[in-house]
mmCIF file of N, CA and C in Angstrom:
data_model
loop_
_atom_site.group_PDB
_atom_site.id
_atom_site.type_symbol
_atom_site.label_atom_id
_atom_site.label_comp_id
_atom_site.label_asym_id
_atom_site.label_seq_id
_atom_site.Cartn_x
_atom_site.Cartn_y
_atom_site.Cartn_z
ATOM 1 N N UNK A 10 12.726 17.196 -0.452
ATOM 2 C CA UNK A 10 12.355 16.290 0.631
ATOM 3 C C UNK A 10 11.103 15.487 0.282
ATOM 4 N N UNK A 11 10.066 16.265 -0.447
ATOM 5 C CA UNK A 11 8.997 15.435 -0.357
ATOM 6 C C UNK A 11 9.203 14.254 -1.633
ATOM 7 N N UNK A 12 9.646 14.006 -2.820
ATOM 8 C CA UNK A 12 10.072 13.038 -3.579
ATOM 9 C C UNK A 12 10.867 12.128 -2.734
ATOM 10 N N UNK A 13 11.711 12.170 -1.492
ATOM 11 C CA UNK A 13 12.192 11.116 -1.425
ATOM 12 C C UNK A 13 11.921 10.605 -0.067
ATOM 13 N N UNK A 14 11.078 11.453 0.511
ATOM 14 C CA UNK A 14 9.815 11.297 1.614
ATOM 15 C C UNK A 14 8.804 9.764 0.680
ATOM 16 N N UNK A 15 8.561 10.365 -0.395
ATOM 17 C CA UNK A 15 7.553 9.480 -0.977
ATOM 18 C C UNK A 15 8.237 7.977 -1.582
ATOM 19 N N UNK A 16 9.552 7.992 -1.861
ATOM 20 C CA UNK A 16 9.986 6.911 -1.916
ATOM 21 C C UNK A 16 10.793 6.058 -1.055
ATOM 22 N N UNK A 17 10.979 6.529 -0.257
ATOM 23 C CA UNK A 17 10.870 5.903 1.165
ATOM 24 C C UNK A 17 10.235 5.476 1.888
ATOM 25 N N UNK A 18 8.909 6.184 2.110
ATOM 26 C CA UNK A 18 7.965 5.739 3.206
ATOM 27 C C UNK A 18 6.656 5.561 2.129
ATOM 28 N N UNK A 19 5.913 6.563 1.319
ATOM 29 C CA UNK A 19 4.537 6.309 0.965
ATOM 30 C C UNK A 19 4.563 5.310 -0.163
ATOM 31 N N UNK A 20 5.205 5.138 -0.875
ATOM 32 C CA UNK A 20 5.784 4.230 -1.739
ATOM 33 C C UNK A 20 4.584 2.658 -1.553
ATOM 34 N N UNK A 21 5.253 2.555 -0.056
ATOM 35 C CA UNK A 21 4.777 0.965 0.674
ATOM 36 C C UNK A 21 2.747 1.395 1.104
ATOM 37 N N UNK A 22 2.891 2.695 1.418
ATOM 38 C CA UNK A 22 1.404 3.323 1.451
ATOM 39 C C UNK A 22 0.821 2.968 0.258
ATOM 40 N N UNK A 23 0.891 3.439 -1.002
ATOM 41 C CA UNK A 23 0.249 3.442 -2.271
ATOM 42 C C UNK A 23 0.058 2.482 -2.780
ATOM 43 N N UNK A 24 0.573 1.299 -2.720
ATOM 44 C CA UNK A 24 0.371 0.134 -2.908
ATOM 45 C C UNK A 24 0.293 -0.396 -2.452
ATOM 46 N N UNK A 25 -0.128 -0.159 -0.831
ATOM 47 C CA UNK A 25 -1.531 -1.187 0.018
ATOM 48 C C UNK A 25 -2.688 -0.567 -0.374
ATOM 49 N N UNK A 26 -3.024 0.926 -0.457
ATOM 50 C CA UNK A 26 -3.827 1.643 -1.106
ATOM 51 C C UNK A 26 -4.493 0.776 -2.034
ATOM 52 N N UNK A 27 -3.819 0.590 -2.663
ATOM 53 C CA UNK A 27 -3.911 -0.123 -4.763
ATOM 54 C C UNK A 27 -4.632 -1.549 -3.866
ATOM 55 N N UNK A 28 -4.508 -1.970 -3.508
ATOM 56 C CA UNK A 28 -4.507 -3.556 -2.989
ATOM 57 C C UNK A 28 -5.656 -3.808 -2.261
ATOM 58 N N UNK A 29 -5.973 -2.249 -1.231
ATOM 59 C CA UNK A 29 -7.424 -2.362 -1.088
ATOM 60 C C UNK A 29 -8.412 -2.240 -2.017
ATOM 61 N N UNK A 30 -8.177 -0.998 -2.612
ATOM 62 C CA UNK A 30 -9.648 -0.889 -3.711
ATOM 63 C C UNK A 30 -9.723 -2.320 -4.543
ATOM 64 N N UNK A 31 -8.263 -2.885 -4.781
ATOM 65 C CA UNK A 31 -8.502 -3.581 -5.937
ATOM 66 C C UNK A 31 -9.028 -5.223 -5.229
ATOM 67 N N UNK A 32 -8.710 -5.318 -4.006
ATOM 68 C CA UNK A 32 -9.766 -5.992 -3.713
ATOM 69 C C UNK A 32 -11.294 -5.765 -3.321
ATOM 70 N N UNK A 33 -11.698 -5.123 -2.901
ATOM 71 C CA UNK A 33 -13.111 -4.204 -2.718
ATOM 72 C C UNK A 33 -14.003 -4.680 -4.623
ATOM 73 N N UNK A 34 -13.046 -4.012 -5.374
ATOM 74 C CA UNK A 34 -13.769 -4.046 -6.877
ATOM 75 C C UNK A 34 -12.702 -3.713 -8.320
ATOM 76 N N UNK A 35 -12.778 -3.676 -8.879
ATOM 77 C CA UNK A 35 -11.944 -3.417 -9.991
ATOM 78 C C UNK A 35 -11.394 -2.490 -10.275
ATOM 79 N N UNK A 36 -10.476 -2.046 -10.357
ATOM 80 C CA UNK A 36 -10.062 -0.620 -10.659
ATOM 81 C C UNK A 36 -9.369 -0.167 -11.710
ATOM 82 N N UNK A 37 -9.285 0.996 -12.354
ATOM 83 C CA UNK A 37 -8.626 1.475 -13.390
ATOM 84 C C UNK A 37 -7.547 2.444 -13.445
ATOM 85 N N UNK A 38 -6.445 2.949 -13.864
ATOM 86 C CA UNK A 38 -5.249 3.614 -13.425
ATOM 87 C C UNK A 38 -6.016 5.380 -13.119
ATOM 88 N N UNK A 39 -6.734 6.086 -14.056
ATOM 89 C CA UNK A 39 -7.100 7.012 -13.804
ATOM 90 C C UNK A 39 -7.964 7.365 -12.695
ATOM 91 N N UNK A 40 -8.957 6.218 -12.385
ATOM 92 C CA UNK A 40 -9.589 6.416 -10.784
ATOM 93 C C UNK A 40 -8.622 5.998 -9.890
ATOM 94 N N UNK A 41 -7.477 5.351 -9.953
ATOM 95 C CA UNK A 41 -6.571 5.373 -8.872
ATOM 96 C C UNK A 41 -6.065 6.292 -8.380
ATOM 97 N N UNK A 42 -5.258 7.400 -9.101
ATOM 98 C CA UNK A 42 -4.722 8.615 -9.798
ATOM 99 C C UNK A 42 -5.696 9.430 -8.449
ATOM 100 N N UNK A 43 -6.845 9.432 -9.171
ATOM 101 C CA UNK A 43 -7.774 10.598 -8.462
ATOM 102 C C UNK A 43 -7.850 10.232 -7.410
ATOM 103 N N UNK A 44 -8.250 8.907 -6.538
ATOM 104 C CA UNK A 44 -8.318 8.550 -5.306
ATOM 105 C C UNK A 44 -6.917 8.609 -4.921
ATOM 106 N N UNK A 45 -5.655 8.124 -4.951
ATOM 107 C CA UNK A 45 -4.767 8.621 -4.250
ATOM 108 C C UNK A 45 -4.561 10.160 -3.973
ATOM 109 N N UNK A 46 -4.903 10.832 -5.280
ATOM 110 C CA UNK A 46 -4.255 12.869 -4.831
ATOM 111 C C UNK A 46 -5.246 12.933 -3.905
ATOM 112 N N UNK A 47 -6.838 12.393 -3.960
ATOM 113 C CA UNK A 47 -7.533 12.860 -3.138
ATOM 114 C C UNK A 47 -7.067 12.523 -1.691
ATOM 115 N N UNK A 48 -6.420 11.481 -1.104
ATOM 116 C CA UNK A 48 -5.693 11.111 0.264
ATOM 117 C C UNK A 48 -3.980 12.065 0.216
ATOM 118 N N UNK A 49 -4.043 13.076 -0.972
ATOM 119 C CA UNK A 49 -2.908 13.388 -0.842
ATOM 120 C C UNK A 49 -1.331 13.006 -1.372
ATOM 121 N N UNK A 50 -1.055 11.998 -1.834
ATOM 122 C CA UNK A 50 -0.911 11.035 -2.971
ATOM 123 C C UNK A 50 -0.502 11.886 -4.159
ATOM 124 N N UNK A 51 0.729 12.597 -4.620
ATOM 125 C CA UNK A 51 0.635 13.276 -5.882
ATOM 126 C C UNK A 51 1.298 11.803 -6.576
ATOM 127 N N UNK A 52 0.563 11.388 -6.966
ATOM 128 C CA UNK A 52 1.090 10.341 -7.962
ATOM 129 C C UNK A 52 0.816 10.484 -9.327
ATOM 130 N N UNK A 53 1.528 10.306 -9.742
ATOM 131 C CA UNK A 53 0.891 10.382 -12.006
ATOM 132 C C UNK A 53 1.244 9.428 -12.512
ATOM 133 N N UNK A 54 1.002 8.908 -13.416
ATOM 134 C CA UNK A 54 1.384 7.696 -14.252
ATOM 135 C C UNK A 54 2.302 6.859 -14.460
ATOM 136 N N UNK A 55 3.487 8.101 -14.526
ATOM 137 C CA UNK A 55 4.390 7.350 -14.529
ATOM 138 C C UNK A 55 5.004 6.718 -13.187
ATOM 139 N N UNK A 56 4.268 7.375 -12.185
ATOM 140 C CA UNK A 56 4.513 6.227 -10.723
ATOM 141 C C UNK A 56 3.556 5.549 -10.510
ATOM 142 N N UNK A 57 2.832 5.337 -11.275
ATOM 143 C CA UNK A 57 1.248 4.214 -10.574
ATOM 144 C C UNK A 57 1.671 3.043 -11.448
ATOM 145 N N UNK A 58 1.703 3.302 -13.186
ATOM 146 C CA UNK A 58 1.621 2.132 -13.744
ATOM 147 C C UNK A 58 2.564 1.092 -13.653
ATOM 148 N N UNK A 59 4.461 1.916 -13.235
ATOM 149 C CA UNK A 59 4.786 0.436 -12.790
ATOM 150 C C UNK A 59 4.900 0.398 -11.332
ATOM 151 N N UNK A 60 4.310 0.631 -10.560
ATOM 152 C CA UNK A 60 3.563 0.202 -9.372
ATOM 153 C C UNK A 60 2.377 -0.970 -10.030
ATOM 154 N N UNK A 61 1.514 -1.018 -10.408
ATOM 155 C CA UNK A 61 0.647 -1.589 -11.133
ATOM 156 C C UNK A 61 1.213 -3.077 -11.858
ATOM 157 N N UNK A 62 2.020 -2.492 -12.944
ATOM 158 C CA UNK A 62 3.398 -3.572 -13.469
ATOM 159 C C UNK A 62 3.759 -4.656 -12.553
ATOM 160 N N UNK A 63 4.394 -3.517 -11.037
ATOM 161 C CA UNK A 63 5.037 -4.736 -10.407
ATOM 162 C C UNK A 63 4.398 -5.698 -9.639
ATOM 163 N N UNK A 64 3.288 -4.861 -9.126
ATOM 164 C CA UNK A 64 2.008 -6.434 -8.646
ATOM 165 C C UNK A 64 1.281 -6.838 -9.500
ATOM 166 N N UNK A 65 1.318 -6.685 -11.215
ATOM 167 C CA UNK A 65 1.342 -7.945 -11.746
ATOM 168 C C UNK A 65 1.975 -8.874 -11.937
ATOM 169 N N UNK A 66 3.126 -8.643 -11.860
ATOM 170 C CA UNK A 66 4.484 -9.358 -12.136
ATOM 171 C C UNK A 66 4.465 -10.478 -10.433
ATOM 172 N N UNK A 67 4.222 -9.723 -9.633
ATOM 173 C CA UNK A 67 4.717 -10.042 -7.786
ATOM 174 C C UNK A 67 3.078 -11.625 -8.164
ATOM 175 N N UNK A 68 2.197 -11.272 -9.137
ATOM 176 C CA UNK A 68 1.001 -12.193 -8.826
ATOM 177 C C UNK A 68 -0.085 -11.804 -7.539
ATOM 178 N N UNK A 69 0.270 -10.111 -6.999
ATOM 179 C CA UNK A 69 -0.974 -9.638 -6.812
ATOM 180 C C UNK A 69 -1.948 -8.991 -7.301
ATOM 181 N N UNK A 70 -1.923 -8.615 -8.710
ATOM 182 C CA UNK A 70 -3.092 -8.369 -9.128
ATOM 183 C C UNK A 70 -2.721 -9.217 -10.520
ATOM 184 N N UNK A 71 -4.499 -9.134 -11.480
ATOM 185 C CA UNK A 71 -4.839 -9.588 -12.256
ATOM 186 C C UNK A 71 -5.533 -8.582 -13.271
ATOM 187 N N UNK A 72 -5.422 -8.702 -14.648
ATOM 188 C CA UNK A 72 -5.656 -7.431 -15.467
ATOM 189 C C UNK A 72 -6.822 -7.866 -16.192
ATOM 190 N N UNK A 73 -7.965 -7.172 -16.973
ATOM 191 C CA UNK A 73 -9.018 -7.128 -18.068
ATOM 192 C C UNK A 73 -8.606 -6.115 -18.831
ATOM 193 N N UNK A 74 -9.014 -6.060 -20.329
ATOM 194 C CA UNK A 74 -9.304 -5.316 -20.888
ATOM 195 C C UNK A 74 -10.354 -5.314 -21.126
ATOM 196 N N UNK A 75 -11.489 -3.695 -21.049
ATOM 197 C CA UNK A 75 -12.399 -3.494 -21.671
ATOM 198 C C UNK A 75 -12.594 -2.177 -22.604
ATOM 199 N N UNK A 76 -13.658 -2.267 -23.285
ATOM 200 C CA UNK A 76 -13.932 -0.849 -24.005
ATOM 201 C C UNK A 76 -14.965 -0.090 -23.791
ATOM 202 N N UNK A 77 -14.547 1.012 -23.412
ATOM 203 C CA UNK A 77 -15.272 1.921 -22.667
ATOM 204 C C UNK A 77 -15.129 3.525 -23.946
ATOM 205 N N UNK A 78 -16.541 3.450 -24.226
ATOM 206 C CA UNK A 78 -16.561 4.438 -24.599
ATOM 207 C C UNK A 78 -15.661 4.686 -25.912
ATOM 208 N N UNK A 79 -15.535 3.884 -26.922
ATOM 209 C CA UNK A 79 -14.116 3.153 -27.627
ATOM 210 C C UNK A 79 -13.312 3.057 -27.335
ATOM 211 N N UNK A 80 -12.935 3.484 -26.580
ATOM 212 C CA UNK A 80 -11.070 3.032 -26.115
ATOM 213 C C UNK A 80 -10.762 1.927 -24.555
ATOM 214 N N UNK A 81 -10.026 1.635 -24.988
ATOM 215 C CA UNK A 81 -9.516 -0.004 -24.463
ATOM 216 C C UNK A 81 -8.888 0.824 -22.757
ATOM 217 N N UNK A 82 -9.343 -0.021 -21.523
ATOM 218 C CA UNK A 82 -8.981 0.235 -20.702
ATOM 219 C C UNK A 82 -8.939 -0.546 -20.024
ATOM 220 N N UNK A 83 -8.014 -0.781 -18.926
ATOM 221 C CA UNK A 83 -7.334 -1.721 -18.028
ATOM 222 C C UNK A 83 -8.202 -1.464 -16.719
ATOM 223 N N UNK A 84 -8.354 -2.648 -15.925
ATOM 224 C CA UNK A 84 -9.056 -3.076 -15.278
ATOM 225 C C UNK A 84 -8.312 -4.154 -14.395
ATOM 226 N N UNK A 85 -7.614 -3.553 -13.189
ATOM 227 C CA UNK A 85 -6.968 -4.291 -12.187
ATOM 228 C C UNK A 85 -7.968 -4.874 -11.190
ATOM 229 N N UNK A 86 -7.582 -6.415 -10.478
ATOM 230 C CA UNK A 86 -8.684 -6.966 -9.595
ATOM 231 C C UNK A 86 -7.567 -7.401 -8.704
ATOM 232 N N UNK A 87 -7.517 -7.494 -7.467
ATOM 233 C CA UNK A 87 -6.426 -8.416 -6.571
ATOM 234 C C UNK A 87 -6.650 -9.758 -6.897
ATOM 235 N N UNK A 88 -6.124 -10.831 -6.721
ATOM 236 C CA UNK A 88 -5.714 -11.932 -6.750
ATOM 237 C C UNK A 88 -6.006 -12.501 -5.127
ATOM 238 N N UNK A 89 -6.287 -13.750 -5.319
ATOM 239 C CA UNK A 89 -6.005 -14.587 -3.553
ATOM 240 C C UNK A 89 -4.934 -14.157 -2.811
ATOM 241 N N UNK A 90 -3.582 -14.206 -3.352
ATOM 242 C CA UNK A 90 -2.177 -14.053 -2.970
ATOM 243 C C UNK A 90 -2.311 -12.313 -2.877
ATOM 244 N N UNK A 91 -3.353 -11.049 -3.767
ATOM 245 C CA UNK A 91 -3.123 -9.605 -2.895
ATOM 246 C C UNK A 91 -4.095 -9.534 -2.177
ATOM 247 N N UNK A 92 -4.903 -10.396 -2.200
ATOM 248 C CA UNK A 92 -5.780 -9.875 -0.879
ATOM 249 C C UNK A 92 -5.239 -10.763 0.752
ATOM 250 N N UNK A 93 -4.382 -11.358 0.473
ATOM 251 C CA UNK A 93 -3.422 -12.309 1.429
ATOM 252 C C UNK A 93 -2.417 -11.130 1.759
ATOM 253 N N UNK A 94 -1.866 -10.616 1.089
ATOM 254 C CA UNK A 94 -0.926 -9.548 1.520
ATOM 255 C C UNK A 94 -1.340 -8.171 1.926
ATOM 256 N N UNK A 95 -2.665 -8.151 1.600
ATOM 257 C CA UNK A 95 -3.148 -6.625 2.199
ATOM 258 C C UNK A 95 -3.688 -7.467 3.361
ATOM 259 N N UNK A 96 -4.111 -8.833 4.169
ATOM 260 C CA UNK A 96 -4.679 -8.737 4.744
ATOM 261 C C UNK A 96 -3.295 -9.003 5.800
ATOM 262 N N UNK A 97 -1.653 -9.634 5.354
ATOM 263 C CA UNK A 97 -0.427 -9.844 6.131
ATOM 264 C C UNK A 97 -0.081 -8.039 6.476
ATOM 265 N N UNK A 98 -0.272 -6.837 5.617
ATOM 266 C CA UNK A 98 0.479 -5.868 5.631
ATOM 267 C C UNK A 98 -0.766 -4.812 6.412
ATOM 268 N N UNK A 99 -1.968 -5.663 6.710
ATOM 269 C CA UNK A 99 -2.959 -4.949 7.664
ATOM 270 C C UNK A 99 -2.716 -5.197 9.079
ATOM 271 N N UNK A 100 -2.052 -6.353 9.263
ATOM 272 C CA UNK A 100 -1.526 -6.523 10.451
ATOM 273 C C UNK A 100 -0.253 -6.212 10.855
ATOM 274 N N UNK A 101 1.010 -6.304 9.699
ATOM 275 C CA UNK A 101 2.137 -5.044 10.556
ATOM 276 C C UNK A 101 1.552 -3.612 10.694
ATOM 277 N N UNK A 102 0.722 -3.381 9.988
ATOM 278 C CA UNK A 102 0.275 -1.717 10.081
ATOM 279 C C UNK A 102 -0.725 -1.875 11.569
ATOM 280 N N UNK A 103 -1.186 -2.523 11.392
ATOM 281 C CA UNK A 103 -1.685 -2.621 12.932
ATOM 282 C C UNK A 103 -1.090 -2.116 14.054
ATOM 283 N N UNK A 104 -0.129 -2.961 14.183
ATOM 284 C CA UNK A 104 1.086 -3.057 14.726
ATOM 285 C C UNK A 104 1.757 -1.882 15.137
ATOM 286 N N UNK A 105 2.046 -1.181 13.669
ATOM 287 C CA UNK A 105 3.089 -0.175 13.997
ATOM 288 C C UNK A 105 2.441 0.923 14.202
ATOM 289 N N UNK A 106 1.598 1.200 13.803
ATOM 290 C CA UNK A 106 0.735 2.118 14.235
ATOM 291 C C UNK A 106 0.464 2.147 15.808
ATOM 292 N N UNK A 107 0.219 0.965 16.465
ATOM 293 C CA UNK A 107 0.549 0.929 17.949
ATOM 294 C C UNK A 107 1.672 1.799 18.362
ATOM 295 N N UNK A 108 2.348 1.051 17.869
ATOM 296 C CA UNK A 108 3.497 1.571 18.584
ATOM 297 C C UNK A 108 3.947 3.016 17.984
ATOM 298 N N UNK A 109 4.063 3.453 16.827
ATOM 299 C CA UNK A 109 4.324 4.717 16.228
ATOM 300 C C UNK A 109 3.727 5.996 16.659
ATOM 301 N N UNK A 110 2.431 5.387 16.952
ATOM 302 C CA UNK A 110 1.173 6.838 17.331
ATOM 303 C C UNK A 110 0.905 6.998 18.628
ATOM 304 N N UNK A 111 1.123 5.587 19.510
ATOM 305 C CA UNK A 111 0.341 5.456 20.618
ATOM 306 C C UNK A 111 1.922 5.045 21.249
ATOM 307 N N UNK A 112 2.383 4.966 20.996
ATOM 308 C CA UNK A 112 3.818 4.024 22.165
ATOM 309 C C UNK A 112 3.432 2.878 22.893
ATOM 310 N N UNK A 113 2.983 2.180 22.108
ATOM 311 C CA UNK A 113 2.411 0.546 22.480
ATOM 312 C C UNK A 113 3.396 -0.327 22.221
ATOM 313 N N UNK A 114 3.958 -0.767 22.851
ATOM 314 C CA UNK A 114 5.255 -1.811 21.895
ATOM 315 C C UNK A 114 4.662 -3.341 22.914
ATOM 316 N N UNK A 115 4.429 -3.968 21.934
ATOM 317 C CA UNK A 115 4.119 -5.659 21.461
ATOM 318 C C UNK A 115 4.667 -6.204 23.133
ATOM 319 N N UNK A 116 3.899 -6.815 23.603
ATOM 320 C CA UNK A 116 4.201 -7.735 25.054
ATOM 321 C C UNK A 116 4.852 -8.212 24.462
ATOM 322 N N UNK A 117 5.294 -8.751 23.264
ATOM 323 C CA UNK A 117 5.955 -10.017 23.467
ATOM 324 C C UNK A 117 7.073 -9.684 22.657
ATOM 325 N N UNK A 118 7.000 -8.514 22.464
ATOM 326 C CA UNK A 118 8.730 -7.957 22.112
ATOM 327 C C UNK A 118 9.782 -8.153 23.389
ATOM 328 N N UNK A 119 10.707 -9.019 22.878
ATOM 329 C CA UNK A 119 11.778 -9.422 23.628
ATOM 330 C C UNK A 119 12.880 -9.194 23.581
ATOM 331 N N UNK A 120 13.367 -8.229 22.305
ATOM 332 C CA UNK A 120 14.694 -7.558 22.197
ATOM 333 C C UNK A 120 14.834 -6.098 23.062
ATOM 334 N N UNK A 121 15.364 -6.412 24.123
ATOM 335 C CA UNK A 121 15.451 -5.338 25.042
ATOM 336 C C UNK A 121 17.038 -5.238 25.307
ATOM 337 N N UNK A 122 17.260 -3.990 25.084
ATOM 338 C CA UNK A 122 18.738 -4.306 25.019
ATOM 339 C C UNK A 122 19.189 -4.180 26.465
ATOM 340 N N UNK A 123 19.830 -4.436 27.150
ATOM 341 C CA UNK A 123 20.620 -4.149 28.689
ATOM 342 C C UNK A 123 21.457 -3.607 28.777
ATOM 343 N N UNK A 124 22.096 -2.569 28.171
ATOM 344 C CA UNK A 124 23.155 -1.984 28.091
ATOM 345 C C UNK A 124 23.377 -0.655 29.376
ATOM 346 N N UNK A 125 24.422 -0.750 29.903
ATOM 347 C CA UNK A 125 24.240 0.572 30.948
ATOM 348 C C UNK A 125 24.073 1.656 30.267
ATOM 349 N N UNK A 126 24.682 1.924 29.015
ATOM 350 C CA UNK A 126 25.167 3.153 28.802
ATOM 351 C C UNK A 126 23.935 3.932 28.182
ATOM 352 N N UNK A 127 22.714 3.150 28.078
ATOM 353 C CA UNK A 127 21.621 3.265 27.554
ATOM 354 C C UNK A 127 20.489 3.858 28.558
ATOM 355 N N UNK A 128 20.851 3.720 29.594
ATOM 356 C CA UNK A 128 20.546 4.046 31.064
ATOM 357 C C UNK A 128 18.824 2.907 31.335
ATOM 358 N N UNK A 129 19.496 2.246 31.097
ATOM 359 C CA UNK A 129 18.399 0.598 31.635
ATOM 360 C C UNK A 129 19.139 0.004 32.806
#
């Protein structure tokens, strides 16, 4: 359950995750690693980097290489277009979180169904 718990639902978590720090400041795959398990997050490499991959590819993030300590390490930054989408995917989370945690549903939700059998 919990593998497909995580690719179902936290999936879309971990990479708003990624999207904050990496707008905040630069980030690198191994401090990602540690800051996600630390929120709980068992993620490892081989699920971060093409997570990583695909918002370079999507044009939300942007890569450096530097050398640290001799060895060459990657250095993710968001882009205009991911800090545009963490700031579009801060407001459905807004949102659903209303309604998910609290049972707030949107005034201006207008799909109400009328059905008798629904007992409305």
């Amino acid at each position: 359950m919990g593998e497909l718990l995580t690719k179902l639902f936290f999936g879309g978590f971990v990479r708003m995750h990624i999207l904050y720090h990496a707008v905040k400041e630069p980030i690198f795959g191994a401090e990602m690693i540690a800051e996600l398990n630390r929120h709980g997050y068992q993620v490892g490499p081989g699920t971060l980097y093409p997570m990583l991959h695909q918002m370079l590819e999507a044009g939300f993030l942007t890569v450096s290489v530097e050398t640290v300590q001799g060895k060459q390490r990657k250095y993710y930054r968001a882009t205009p277009e991911g800090a545009q989408a963490l700031e579009d995917a801060r407001a459905k989370l807004r949102e659903l979180v209303a309604e998910v945690l609290h049972d707030q549903v949107p005034e201006d939700w207008s799909r109400r169904v009328e059905d008798p059998d629904l007992g409305e």
